[in-house]
Amino acid sequence: YRLRRTDMNLVLGGNWEFYGNKVEEDPFYLAAKQHFIDKKPWTRTFFVQNQLKSKSKIELLRYLKDKTKLFYSMKANGYLSNIKLNLGFKTSRFTQGWSEIAIHIGKEGKFSLCQGRHRLFYAYLLNIPSVKVNVIVRHKKWYRSSKNQDLFK
């Protein structure tokens, strides 16, 4: 099965699991921590230096401006869903939560992040105790456990 951007609440078997970096090891998280917590300029972070190899400085600065705005919004207002942020035209997928933080749950119950990493990283940096996530795929082996099926009714 090939996952689509619009998939949600799937139960799939097989060997589809993938796990990226832990939050504390992700290059963008490390750069954000250096920038927002340690007050290091974005341009002096390893993440930005590495990104400049493949992106223009103008493109990268626009990206960082948006991410900086998001950080300060979360600092002032906490974690808000995209609907509460009122980000303009709302499609049916948007109102159903497609653009929120999303995870997969592997066969052993381990989470892997599939979208919303900036918001999750900022919540982590700002010590926001919990955020809402959407579950895109649950591994069939994990889901078959009766205690786990009850979580999704």
Coordinates of C-alpha atoms in Angstrom, one line a residue:
Y1 CA 0.0 0.0 0.0
R2 CA 1.3 3.4 -0.9
L3 CA 0.4 6.1 1.6
R4 CA -1.3 9.2 0.2
R5 CA -1.3 12.6 1.8
T6 CA -5.0 12.3 2.5
D7 CA -4.9 8.9 4.3
M8 CA -5.9 8.7 8.0
N9 CA -6.9 6.0 10.4
L10 CA -5.5 3.1 8.5
V11 CA -4.5 -0.3 9.9
L12 CA -1.8 -2.0 7.9
G13 CA 0.4 -5.0 8.4
G14 CA 3.8 -5.7 6.9
N15 CA 7.1 -4.0 7.2
W16 CA 6.3 -0.4 6.5
E17 CA 7.7 1.0 9.8
F18 CA 10.3 3.8 9.6
Y19 CA 11.7 5.9 12.4
G20 CA 13.6 9.1 11.9
N21 CA 15.7 11.0 14.3
K22 CA 14.6 11.4 17.9
V23 CA 13.4 14.9 18.5
E24 CA 16.6 15.9 20.4
E25 CA 18.7 14.6 17.4
D26 CA 16.8 16.2 14.5
P27 CA 18.9 18.9 12.7
F28 CA 16.1 21.4 12.6
Y29 CA 15.2 20.9 16.3
L30 CA 18.9 21.4 17.2
A31 CA 19.0 24.6 15.1
A32 CA 15.8 25.9 16.6
K33 CA 17.1 25.2 20.1
Q34 CA 20.3 27.1 19.3
H35 CA 18.4 30.0 17.8
F36 CA 15.5 30.4 20.3
I37 CA 17.0 29.1 23.5
D38 CA 20.8 29.9 23.1
K39 CA 20.1 33.1 21.0
K40 CA 22.4 32.0 18.2
P41 CA 21.6 33.6 14.8
W42 CA 20.0 31.2 12.4
T43 CA 22.8 31.8 9.9
R44 CA 25.4 30.4 12.4
T45 CA 23.5 27.1 12.9
F46 CA 24.7 23.8 11.3
F47 CA 21.2 23.3 9.9
V48 CA 21.3 26.6 7.9
Q49 CA 24.9 26.1 6.8
N50 CA 23.9 22.7 5.4
Q51 CA 20.7 23.9 3.8
L52 CA 22.6 26.7 2.0
K53 CA 24.3 24.0 -0.1
S54 CA 21.0 23.3 -1.9
K55 CA 18.8 26.4 -1.3
S56 CA 19.2 30.1 -2.0
K57 CA 19.8 32.3 0.9
I58 CA 16.6 34.3 0.1
E59 CA 14.5 31.1 0.0
L60 CA 16.0 29.9 3.2
L61 CA 15.5 33.2 5.0
R62 CA 11.8 33.3 3.9
Y63 CA 11.4 29.8 5.3
L64 CA 13.1 30.7 8.6
K65 CA 11.0 33.9 8.9
D66 CA 7.8 31.8 8.7
K67 CA 9.2 29.3 11.2
T68 CA 10.2 32.1 13.6
K69 CA 6.7 33.6 13.4
L70 CA 5.2 30.2 14.2
F71 CA 7.5 29.8 17.2
Y72 CA 6.6 33.2 18.7
S73 CA 2.9 32.5 18.0
M74 CA 3.1 29.3 20.0
K75 CA 5.1 31.0 22.7
A76 CA 2.4 33.6 23.1
N77 CA -0.7 31.5 22.5
G78 CA 0.4 27.9 23.2
Y79 CA -0.4 25.1 20.8
L80 CA -3.4 25.9 18.6
S81 CA -4.9 23.7 15.9
N82 CA -4.7 25.0 12.4
I83 CA -8.5 25.7 12.5
K84 CA -8.0 27.9 15.6
L85 CA -5.2 29.7 13.9
N86 CA -7.6 30.7 11.1
L87 CA -5.2 30.1 8.3
G88 CA -7.6 31.2 5.5
F89 CA -9.7 29.1 3.1
K90 CA -10.7 25.8 4.8
T91 CA -11.1 22.7 2.7
S92 CA -13.0 19.7 4.0
R93 CA -9.6 17.9 4.6
F94 CA -8.3 20.9 6.5
T95 CA -11.4 21.0 8.8
Q96 CA -11.0 17.3 9.4
G97 CA -7.5 17.8 10.8
W98 CA -5.3 16.7 7.8
S99 CA -2.9 19.5 8.4
E100 CA -2.2 18.8 12.1
I101 CA 0.7 16.9 13.7
A102 CA 0.4 13.3 12.5
I103 CA 2.1 10.1 13.6
H104 CA 2.2 6.4 12.7
I105 CA 2.2 3.7 15.3
G106 CA 4.5 0.7 14.7
K107 CA 3.9 -3.0 15.6
E108 CA 5.5 -2.5 19.0
G109 CA 3.6 0.7 19.7
K110 CA 6.5 3.0 18.9
F111 CA 5.5 6.4 17.3
S112 CA 7.0 7.9 14.2
L113 CA 6.3 11.5 13.1
C114 CA 5.0 11.9 9.6
Q115 CA 3.9 15.6 9.5
G116 CA 3.9 18.7 11.7
R117 CA 7.5 18.5 12.9
H118 CA 8.0 22.2 13.4
R119 CA 5.0 22.5 15.6
L120 CA 6.0 19.4 17.6
F121 CA 9.6 20.7 18.0
Y122 CA 8.4 24.1 19.1
A123 CA 6.0 22.6 21.6
Y124 CA 8.9 20.5 22.9
L125 CA 11.1 23.6 23.2
L126 CA 8.4 25.6 24.9
N127 CA 7.6 22.8 27.4
I128 CA 4.0 22.6 26.2
P129 CA 2.8 19.4 28.0
S130 CA 0.6 17.9 25.4
V131 CA -0.5 18.4 21.8
K132 CA -3.2 16.8 19.7
V133 CA -2.0 14.4 17.0
N134 CA -3.7 12.5 14.3
V135 CA -2.9 8.9 13.8
I136 CA -2.4 8.1 10.1
V137 CA -1.4 4.4 10.3
R138 CA -1.5 1.8 13.0
H139 CA 0.4 -1.4 12.5
K140 CA -2.0 -4.4 12.4
K141 CA 0.0 -6.3 15.0
W142 CA -0.2 -3.5 17.5
Y143 CA -3.8 -2.7 16.7
R144 CA -5.0 -6.3 17.2
S145 CA -4.3 -6.1 20.9
S146 CA -7.7 -5.7 22.4
K147 CA -6.6 -2.9 24.7
N148 CA -5.3 -0.9 21.7
Q149 CA -8.5 -1.3 19.6
D150 CA -10.5 0.3 22.4
L151 CA -8.4 3.5 22.1
F152 CA -9.8 4.2 18.6
K153 CA -13.5 3.7 19.1

